Short mmCIF file of C-alpha atoms and ligand atoms in Angstrom, two decimals:
data_model
loop_
_atom_site.label_atom_id
_atom_site.label_comp_id
_atom_site.label_asym_id
_atom_site.label_seq_id
_atom_site.Cartn_x
_atom_site.Cartn_y
_atom_site.Cartn_z
CA MET A 1 53.28 25.69 -105.22
CA SER A 2 56.80 26.90 -104.54
CA GLU A 3 59.04 24.88 -102.25
CA ASN A 4 60.41 26.16 -98.99
CA VAL A 5 63.76 27.86 -99.24
CA THR A 6 66.46 26.62 -96.87
CA ILE A 7 67.28 28.40 -93.64
CA GLN A 8 70.76 28.95 -95.11
CA ALA A 9 69.19 30.82 -98.05
CA LEU A 10 67.31 33.02 -95.58
CA GLY A 11 70.62 33.62 -93.81
CA GLU A 12 72.17 34.82 -97.06
CA ILE A 13 69.30 37.28 -97.55
CA PHE A 14 69.85 38.58 -94.00
CA GLN A 15 73.59 38.96 -94.71
CA GLN A 16 73.31 40.56 -98.13
CA HIS A 17 70.73 43.25 -97.39
CA GLN A 18 70.56 46.18 -95.02
CA THR A 19 67.00 47.45 -94.61
CA PHE A 20 64.09 45.19 -93.63
CA ALA A 21 60.40 45.79 -92.98
CA LEU A 22 58.84 43.10 -90.78
CA MET A 23 55.06 42.82 -90.79
CA SER A 24 52.31 40.55 -89.52
CA HIS A 25 48.55 40.18 -89.74
CA VAL A 26 45.82 42.66 -88.82
CA ARG A 27 44.39 42.36 -85.29
CA PRO A 28 47.74 40.97 -84.20
CA ASP A 29 47.97 38.22 -81.58
CA GLY A 30 50.95 37.20 -79.47
CA ASP A 31 52.51 35.19 -82.30
CA ALA A 32 52.11 38.03 -84.83
CA ILE A 33 53.81 40.61 -82.60
CA GLY A 34 56.20 38.15 -80.95
CA SER A 35 57.60 36.69 -84.17
CA VAL A 36 58.13 40.17 -85.68
CA LEU A 37 59.94 41.41 -82.55
CA GLY A 38 61.83 38.13 -82.15
CA LEU A 39 63.30 38.19 -85.66
CA GLY A 40 63.61 41.98 -85.89
CA LEU A 41 65.69 42.36 -82.73
CA ALA A 42 67.98 39.53 -83.91
CA LEU A 43 68.44 41.33 -87.26
CA GLU A 44 69.19 44.57 -85.43
CA ALA A 45 71.82 42.71 -83.40
CA MET A 46 73.43 41.90 -86.79
CA GLY A 47 73.61 45.64 -87.50
CA LYS A 48 70.59 45.74 -89.80
CA THR A 49 67.99 48.50 -90.07
CA VAL A 50 64.57 47.13 -89.18
CA HIS A 51 61.09 48.60 -89.49
CA TYR A 52 58.44 46.89 -87.37
CA TRP A 53 55.00 47.48 -88.86
CA ASN A 54 51.51 46.38 -88.01
CA GLU A 55 48.36 47.71 -89.68
CA ASP A 56 46.63 48.03 -86.28
CA GLY A 57 49.68 49.00 -84.25
CA LEU A 58 50.73 47.38 -80.97
CA PRO A 59 47.85 46.04 -78.83
CA ASP A 60 47.95 47.17 -75.16
CA ASN A 61 48.05 43.58 -73.89
CA LEU A 62 51.48 43.03 -75.49
CA ALA A 63 53.02 46.37 -74.54
CA PHE A 64 54.91 44.62 -71.70
CA LEU A 65 57.25 42.95 -74.24
CA PRO A 66 60.71 44.55 -74.20
CA GLN A 67 61.14 47.11 -77.00
CA SER A 68 57.59 46.52 -78.25
CA ASP A 69 57.30 50.30 -78.73
CA LYS A 70 59.27 49.70 -81.94
CA ILE A 71 56.06 48.30 -83.45
CA LYS A 72 54.42 51.10 -85.40
CA ARG A 73 51.60 51.54 -87.85
CA PRO A 74 53.15 51.61 -91.35
CA PRO A 75 54.03 55.01 -92.86
CA ALA A 76 51.41 56.62 -95.14
CA GLU A 77 53.73 56.58 -98.17
CA PRO A 78 55.99 53.78 -99.45
CA ILE A 79 59.58 53.87 -98.24
CA ALA A 80 62.72 52.27 -99.66
CA ILE A 81 63.39 48.86 -98.11
CA ASP A 82 65.49 45.99 -99.39
CA VAL A 83 63.39 43.13 -98.05
CA ALA A 84 59.78 42.86 -96.83
CA ILE A 85 59.19 39.95 -94.45
CA ALA A 86 55.67 38.79 -93.63
CA LEU A 87 55.40 36.68 -90.48
CA ASP A 88 52.47 34.61 -89.16
CA THR A 89 50.25 35.85 -92.00
CA ALA A 90 48.14 33.28 -93.87
CA THR A 91 47.43 35.46 -96.92
CA LYS A 92 49.12 38.62 -98.17
CA VAL A 93 45.93 40.69 -97.86
CA ARG A 94 45.83 39.90 -94.12
CA LEU A 95 48.80 42.25 -93.75
CA GLY A 96 46.36 45.11 -94.40
CA GLU A 97 46.23 47.79 -97.08
CA SER A 98 48.51 50.32 -95.38
CA ASN A 99 51.24 47.72 -94.87
CA LEU A 100 51.03 46.62 -98.50
CA HIS A 101 51.20 50.24 -99.68
CA ALA A 102 54.11 51.14 -97.37
CA ALA A 103 56.09 48.07 -98.52
CA SER A 104 55.14 48.34 -102.21
CA LEU A 105 58.68 49.32 -103.27
CA ALA A 106 60.22 46.18 -101.74
CA PRO A 107 62.05 44.21 -104.47
CA LEU A 108 61.94 40.99 -102.41
CA TRP A 109 59.17 39.44 -100.30
CA VAL A 110 59.87 36.73 -97.74
CA ASN A 111 56.95 34.78 -96.24
CA ILE A 112 57.61 33.00 -92.93
CA ASP A 113 54.55 31.26 -91.50
CA HIS A 114 52.93 28.13 -90.05
CA HIS A 115 49.39 28.29 -91.53
CA ILE A 116 48.55 25.23 -93.59
CA SER A 117 46.33 27.39 -95.82
CA ASN A 118 49.23 29.74 -96.72
CA PRO A 119 49.37 29.99 -100.56
CA ARG A 120 53.10 30.86 -100.49
CA TYR A 121 52.78 34.39 -101.74
CA GLY A 122 56.43 35.36 -101.14
CA ASP A 123 59.38 35.40 -103.55
CA MET A 124 60.93 33.22 -100.87
CA ASN A 125 58.71 31.07 -98.67
CA PHE A 126 59.38 29.28 -95.44
CA VAL A 127 56.05 27.78 -94.39
CA ASP A 128 56.12 25.01 -91.79
CA ALA A 129 52.59 23.88 -90.95
CA THR A 130 53.97 21.40 -88.40
CA SER A 131 55.23 24.26 -86.24
CA PRO A 132 52.87 25.37 -83.45
CA ALA A 133 53.80 29.03 -83.86
CA THR A 134 55.73 31.30 -86.20
CA GLY A 135 57.72 32.25 -83.10
CA GLN A 136 59.13 28.71 -82.97
CA ILE A 137 60.18 28.96 -86.63
CA VAL A 138 61.92 32.26 -85.85
CA TYR A 139 63.73 30.57 -82.95
CA GLU A 140 64.86 27.70 -85.21
CA ILE A 141 66.10 30.15 -87.86
CA ILE A 142 68.07 32.14 -85.28
CA GLN A 143 69.55 28.94 -83.81
CA GLU A 144 70.44 27.29 -87.09
CA LEU A 145 72.11 30.44 -88.41
CA GLY A 146 73.97 30.90 -85.13
CA LEU A 147 72.63 34.46 -84.72
CA SER A 148 72.69 36.08 -81.33
CA LEU A 149 69.39 36.02 -79.46
CA PRO A 150 68.83 39.31 -77.63
CA VAL A 151 66.76 39.37 -74.43
CA GLY A 152 63.91 41.06 -76.29
CA SER A 153 63.83 38.25 -78.87
CA ARG A 154 63.91 35.65 -76.10
CA ASP A 155 60.84 37.08 -74.38
CA ALA A 156 58.98 37.79 -77.62
CA ILE A 157 59.52 34.25 -78.94
CA TYR A 158 58.36 32.71 -75.66
CA VAL A 159 55.14 34.75 -75.67
CA ALA A 160 54.55 34.01 -79.38
CA VAL A 161 54.74 30.27 -78.79
CA SER A 162 52.96 30.27 -75.42
CA THR A 163 49.95 32.18 -76.77
CA ASP A 164 49.64 30.10 -79.97
CA THR A 165 49.82 26.80 -78.06
CA GLY A 166 47.32 27.72 -75.31
CA SER A 167 50.22 27.82 -72.81
CA PHE A 168 51.99 24.78 -74.31
CA GLN A 169 48.81 22.67 -74.16
CA TYR A 170 47.57 22.12 -77.72
CA GLU A 171 48.56 19.00 -79.61
CA SER A 172 50.68 21.13 -81.94
CA THR A 173 53.16 21.46 -79.06
CA THR A 174 56.18 19.21 -79.74
CA ALA A 175 59.25 18.04 -77.90
CA ASN A 176 61.14 20.77 -79.79
CA THR A 177 58.72 23.34 -78.38
CA TYR A 178 59.55 22.28 -74.81
CA ARG A 179 63.29 22.11 -75.63
CA MET A 180 63.05 25.64 -76.99
CA ALA A 181 61.24 26.82 -73.85
CA ALA A 182 63.88 25.14 -71.69
CA ASP A 183 66.64 26.91 -73.63
CA LEU A 184 64.88 30.27 -73.22
CA VAL A 185 64.65 29.65 -69.46
CA ASP A 186 68.37 28.73 -69.45
CA ARG A 187 68.97 32.10 -71.09
CA GLY A 188 67.37 33.87 -68.13
CA LEU A 189 63.69 34.06 -69.07
CA LEU A 190 61.56 34.52 -65.93
CA VAL A 191 58.68 32.10 -66.40
CA GLY A 192 56.47 33.30 -63.52
CA GLU A 193 56.88 36.94 -64.41
CA ILE A 194 56.29 36.64 -68.13
CA ASN A 195 53.26 34.36 -67.71
CA ALA A 196 51.73 36.73 -65.16
CA LYS A 197 52.18 39.62 -67.61
CA THR A 198 50.69 37.55 -70.43
CA TYR A 199 47.77 35.88 -68.64
CA ASP A 200 47.02 37.51 -65.29
CA ASN A 201 46.65 41.13 -66.26
CA HIS A 202 43.35 41.55 -68.08
CA PRO A 203 41.43 44.83 -68.16
CA TYR A 204 38.07 44.62 -66.37
CA ARG A 205 36.21 45.24 -69.64
CA ARG A 206 37.39 41.83 -70.90
CA ILE A 207 35.56 40.13 -68.02
CA GLU A 208 32.48 42.25 -68.73
CA LEU A 209 32.69 41.04 -72.34
CA MET A 210 32.84 37.46 -71.08
CA ARG A 211 29.56 38.08 -69.19
CA GLU A 212 27.93 39.46 -72.37
CA LEU A 213 29.15 36.52 -74.43
CA LEU A 214 27.94 33.96 -71.90
CA ASN A 215 24.47 35.43 -72.20
CA THR A 216 24.47 34.56 -75.92
CA LEU A 217 25.94 31.05 -75.55
CA GLU A 218 24.05 28.28 -77.35
CA LEU A 219 24.66 24.61 -78.04
CA LYS A 220 23.67 22.94 -81.30
CA ALA A 221 23.96 19.51 -82.90
CA ASP A 222 23.35 17.57 -79.66
CA GLY A 223 25.87 19.68 -77.83
CA LYS A 224 28.67 19.18 -80.35
CA ILE A 225 28.69 22.80 -81.50
CA ALA A 226 28.96 25.68 -79.01
CA HIS A 227 28.64 29.23 -80.29
CA TRP A 228 28.40 32.74 -78.92
CA GLU A 229 28.39 36.17 -80.44
CA MET A 230 29.32 39.79 -79.95
CA LEU A 231 27.33 42.68 -81.37
CA ASP A 232 28.95 45.88 -82.59
CA ALA A 233 26.96 47.77 -79.92
CA THR A 234 28.77 45.79 -77.20
CA ARG A 235 32.13 46.97 -78.50
CA GLU A 236 31.00 50.56 -78.06
CA GLN A 237 29.27 50.03 -74.72
CA LEU A 238 32.29 48.39 -73.11
CA ALA A 239 34.89 50.44 -75.06
CA LEU A 240 36.46 47.18 -76.21
CA GLN A 241 39.81 46.81 -77.96
CA PRO A 242 40.25 44.08 -80.60
CA GLU A 243 42.51 42.04 -78.32
CA ASP A 244 39.89 41.86 -75.53
CA SER A 245 38.21 38.79 -77.02
CA GLU A 246 41.50 36.95 -77.69
CA GLY A 247 41.41 33.41 -76.29
CA LEU A 248 37.92 33.62 -74.75
CA ILE A 249 36.69 31.00 -77.21
CA ASP A 250 38.79 28.40 -75.36
CA MET A 251 36.24 28.56 -72.55
CA ILE A 252 33.43 27.14 -74.71
CA ARG A 253 35.75 24.80 -76.58
CA ALA A 254 36.38 23.21 -73.18
CA ILE A 255 32.74 22.23 -72.63
CA GLN A 256 32.32 18.46 -72.28
CA GLY A 257 30.93 16.96 -75.50
CA VAL A 258 31.65 20.03 -77.61
CA GLN A 259 33.59 19.22 -80.79
CA VAL A 260 33.70 22.69 -82.28
CA ALA A 261 33.39 26.19 -80.79
CA VAL A 262 32.46 29.24 -82.83
CA PHE A 263 32.66 32.94 -82.05
CA PHE A 264 30.77 35.40 -84.27
CA GLU A 265 31.70 39.04 -84.06
CA GLU A 266 30.00 41.96 -85.79
CA LEU A 267 32.73 44.30 -87.03
CA PRO A 268 32.23 48.04 -87.47
CA GLY A 269 31.12 48.44 -91.09
CA GLY A 270 28.99 45.31 -91.14
CA LYS A 271 31.47 42.49 -91.86
CA ILE A 272 31.43 39.45 -89.61
CA ARG A 273 34.53 37.90 -88.09
CA VAL A 274 34.21 34.20 -87.38
CA SER A 275 36.60 32.37 -85.13
CA MET A 276 36.48 28.56 -84.91
CA ARG A 277 38.17 25.96 -82.72
CA SER A 278 37.91 22.20 -83.16
CA LYS A 279 38.94 19.54 -80.67
CA ASP A 280 39.58 16.87 -83.22
CA ARG A 281 41.52 16.79 -86.51
CA SER A 282 38.75 14.81 -88.21
CA LEU A 283 36.69 18.00 -88.02
CA ASN A 284 38.99 20.35 -89.94
CA VAL A 285 37.85 23.94 -89.33
CA CYS A 286 40.43 25.27 -91.83
CA ASP A 287 38.51 23.46 -94.58
CA VAL A 288 35.25 25.05 -93.43
CA ALA A 289 36.93 28.49 -93.19
CA SER A 290 38.52 28.11 -96.64
CA PHE A 291 35.09 27.45 -98.15
CA PHE A 292 34.11 30.98 -97.05
CA GLY A 293 37.40 32.58 -98.10
CA GLY A 294 39.11 32.35 -94.68
CA GLY A 295 41.84 30.03 -93.47
CA GLY A 296 44.10 29.02 -90.61
CA HIS A 297 44.90 25.62 -89.12
CA ALA A 298 43.02 22.31 -88.81
CA LEU A 299 42.03 23.05 -85.20
CA ALA A 300 41.89 26.88 -85.24
CA ALA A 301 40.69 28.94 -88.15
CA GLY A 302 38.96 32.18 -89.00
CA ILE A 303 36.85 33.94 -91.62
CA ARG A 304 35.93 37.50 -92.47
CA MET A 305 32.65 37.40 -94.34
CA SER A 306 29.73 39.62 -95.25
CA GLY A 307 26.86 40.08 -92.85
CA PRO A 308 24.32 40.44 -91.56
CA LEU A 309 25.16 38.40 -88.49
CA ALA A 310 22.11 36.12 -88.75
CA ASP A 311 23.04 35.10 -92.33
CA ALA A 312 26.70 34.49 -91.52
CA LYS A 313 25.68 32.38 -88.51
CA GLN A 314 23.33 30.27 -90.51
CA LYS A 315 25.83 29.63 -93.32
CA VAL A 316 28.72 28.74 -91.03
CA LEU A 317 26.67 26.66 -88.59
CA ASP A 318 25.07 24.73 -91.47
CA SER A 319 28.48 24.07 -92.94
CA LEU A 320 29.82 22.86 -89.59
CA GLN A 321 26.79 20.65 -89.12
CA GLN A 322 27.52 19.08 -92.52
CA ALA A 323 31.17 18.60 -91.62
CA LEU A 324 30.10 16.93 -88.36
CA ASP A 325 27.66 14.65 -90.19
CA THR A 326 30.45 13.56 -92.54
CA THR A 327 32.87 13.06 -89.66
CA ASN A 328 30.47 11.07 -87.49
CA SER A 329 28.92 8.95 -90.24
P1 LIG B 401 41.51 33.50 -84.67
O1 LIG B 401 40.27 32.72 -84.52
O2 LIG B 401 41.29 34.89 -85.20
O3 LIG B 401 42.37 33.45 -83.45
O4 LIG B 401 42.33 32.77 -85.82
C1 LIG B 401 42.60 31.41 -85.78
C2 LIG B 401 43.67 31.08 -86.80
O5 LIG B 401 43.15 31.27 -88.13
C3 LIG B 401 44.86 32.01 -86.71
O6 LIG B 401 46.02 31.27 -86.96
C4 LIG B 401 44.60 33.06 -87.77
O7 LIG B 401 45.79 33.61 -88.26
C5 LIG B 401 43.85 32.29 -88.83
N1 LIG B 401 42.85 33.17 -89.45
C6 LIG B 401 41.92 33.91 -88.82
N2 LIG B 401 41.16 34.59 -89.68
C7 LIG B 401 41.63 34.31 -90.92
C8 LIG B 401 41.27 34.72 -92.26
N3 LIG B 401 40.27 35.59 -92.48
N4 LIG B 401 42.01 34.22 -93.28
C9 LIG B 401 43.02 33.36 -93.05
N5 LIG B 401 43.40 32.92 -91.83
C10 LIG B 401 42.71 33.38 -90.77
MN1 LIG B 402 48.53 34.93 -85.43
MN1 LIG B 403 50.56 31.87 -85.35
#
């Protein structure tokens, strides 16, 4: 496994090259979009040419971020770039096929991430699994290199870290996270406004989805496992966007006595997306996800696996039950 490069070495790459493509994982969340925008706008402030690509484009719920319209789907054919940078992306394939094709001429790949399961697929890797969000790593890189931090980077980094820490609540949140947030506020970030745009502006269909999900909610293992599910038909009925389910799992994770929450989602085409949240490090959901080819963090992990839904549910729930038995024995 290759070692992390130093932040200084990253700084040299930024200095020496001109054209960068910044990418993050499919179905992007706040950290995926925020860390790409946060670093990209800082590179542009250095006079660099930056492409901002996401396989699925910019989700509507993050369109409030300044200059987020720079985030595009990748071009259909490869273009000449000096450096490809993957951010917040646990495995290279999670960038998506179009991204990989568009960036296939890149002579140098940089991998900046905080997933413990990251296999360090870059030519240069900077993977810090102790960081609560890739956005915080981007902030530390910008600070340590003494780069200027444009307003767009400031807001993007804040949203990246806020969304990945459950609004600065999860145990991954450190003193450095709060110091970073304080610095961003000192730089003029409007906390009330940005949090309202991030958390108090949901489309009605998201609440309708919540109602559907609640109707499927079940507890297992003496109330230690809570799970719910979404059928493909529901996506069509409610005209759902991928981001509409983001964060809803926290509601069932919060049930008293629940140790692990699971969300099963039927994807168009028959694959199943599984999202897991644990309350306790002794039940490591990244290990369970890795067993099925997924990954993530100890307390938050995901899988894309074959269906049908009933089979995927049984396999994952059995595996979690086993993990619980080991943990509690
Ligand atoms: P999610 O449940 O989709 O919010 O994902 C939880 C965490 O696991 C995030 O940090 C994801 O990036 C990561 N993750 C989700 N799905 C996968 C997967 N199929 N492979 C690797 N990591 C994943
Ligand atoms: Mn992410
Ligand atoms: Mn992240």
